[in-house]
Short mmCIF file of C-alpha atoms in Angstrom, two decimals:
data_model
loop_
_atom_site.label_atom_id
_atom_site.label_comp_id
_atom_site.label_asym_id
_atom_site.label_seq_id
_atom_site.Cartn_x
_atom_site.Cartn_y
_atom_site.Cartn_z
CA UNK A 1 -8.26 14.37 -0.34
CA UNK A 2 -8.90 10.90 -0.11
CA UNK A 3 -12.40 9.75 -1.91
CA UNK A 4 -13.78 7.20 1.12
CA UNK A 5 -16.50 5.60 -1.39
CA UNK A 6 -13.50 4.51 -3.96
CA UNK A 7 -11.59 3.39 -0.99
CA UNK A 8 -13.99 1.21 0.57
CA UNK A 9 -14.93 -0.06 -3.00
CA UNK A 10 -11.26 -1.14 -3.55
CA UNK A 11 -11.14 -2.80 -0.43
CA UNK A 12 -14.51 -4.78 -0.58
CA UNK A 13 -13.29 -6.27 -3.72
CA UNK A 14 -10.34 -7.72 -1.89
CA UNK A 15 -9.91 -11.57 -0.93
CA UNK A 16 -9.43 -12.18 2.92
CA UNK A 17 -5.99 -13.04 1.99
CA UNK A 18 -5.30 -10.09 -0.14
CA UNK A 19 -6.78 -8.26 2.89
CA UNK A 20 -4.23 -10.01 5.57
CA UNK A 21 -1.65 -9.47 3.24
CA UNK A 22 -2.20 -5.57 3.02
CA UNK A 23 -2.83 -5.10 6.75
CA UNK A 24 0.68 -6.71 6.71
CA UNK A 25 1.91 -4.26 4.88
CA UNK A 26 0.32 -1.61 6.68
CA UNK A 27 2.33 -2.07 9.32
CA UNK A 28 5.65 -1.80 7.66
CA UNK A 29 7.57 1.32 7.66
CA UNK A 30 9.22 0.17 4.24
CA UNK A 31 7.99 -2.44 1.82
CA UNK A 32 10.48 -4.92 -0.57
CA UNK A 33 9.96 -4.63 -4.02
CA UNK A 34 7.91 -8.25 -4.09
CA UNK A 35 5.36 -6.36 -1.33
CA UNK A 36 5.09 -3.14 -3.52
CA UNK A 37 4.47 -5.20 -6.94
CA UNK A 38 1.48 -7.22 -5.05
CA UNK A 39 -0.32 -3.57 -3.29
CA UNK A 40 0.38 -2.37 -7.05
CA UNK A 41 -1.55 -5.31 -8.66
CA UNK A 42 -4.51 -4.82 -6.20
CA UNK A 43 -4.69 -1.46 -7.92
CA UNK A 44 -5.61 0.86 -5.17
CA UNK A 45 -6.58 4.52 -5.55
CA UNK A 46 -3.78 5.97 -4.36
CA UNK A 47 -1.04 4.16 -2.48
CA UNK A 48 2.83 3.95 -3.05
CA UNK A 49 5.43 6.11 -3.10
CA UNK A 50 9.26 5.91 -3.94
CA UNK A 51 12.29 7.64 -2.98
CA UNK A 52 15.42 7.44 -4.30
CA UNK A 53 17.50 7.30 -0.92
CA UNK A 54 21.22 6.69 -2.84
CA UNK A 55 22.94 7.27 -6.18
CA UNK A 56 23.02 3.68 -6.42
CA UNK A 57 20.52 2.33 -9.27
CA UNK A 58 18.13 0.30 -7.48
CA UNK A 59 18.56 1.43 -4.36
CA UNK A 60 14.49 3.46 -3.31
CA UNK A 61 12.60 3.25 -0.42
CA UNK A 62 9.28 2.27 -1.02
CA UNK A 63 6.66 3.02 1.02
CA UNK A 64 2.21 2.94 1.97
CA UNK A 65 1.39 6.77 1.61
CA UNK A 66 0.03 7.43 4.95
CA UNK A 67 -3.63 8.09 3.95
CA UNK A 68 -3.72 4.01 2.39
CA UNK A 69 -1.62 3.24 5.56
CA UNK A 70 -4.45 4.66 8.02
CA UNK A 71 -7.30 3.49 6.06
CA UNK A 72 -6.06 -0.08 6.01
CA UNK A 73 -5.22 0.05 9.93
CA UNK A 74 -8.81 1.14 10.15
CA UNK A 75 -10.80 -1.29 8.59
CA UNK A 76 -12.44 -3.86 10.88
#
């Protein structure tokens, strides 16, 4: 269960750019490891997971969890 009053903390203490820039991200079924390093530093509650998708070293998926995903998508 998501806490709403740490989300919308978090979120109020994000720049308008950081705030474009996540929205961005939002959006995106997978995120590149640049992408995932920058949601990381804006240290959200809760937010990223990995899957390792090949035997290959190096080779995840990253991805928004859903519940970050929606309450980006919902923010005015």
């Amino acid at each position: 269960m998501v806490n709403e009053d740490l989300w919308a903390k978090w979120w109020a203490a994000q720049s308008e750019d950081h705030r474009a820039r996540l929205r961005n991200a939002a959006g995106q079924a997978t995120l590149d490891a640049s992408t995932v390093q920058f949601v990381l530093e804006t240290n959200p509650p809760i937010g990223i997971t990995g899957s390792k998708w090949q035997l290959n070293e190096g080779d995840f998926s990253w991805s928004m969890s859903p519940s970050l995903r929606e309450f980006i998508q919902a923010q005015p």
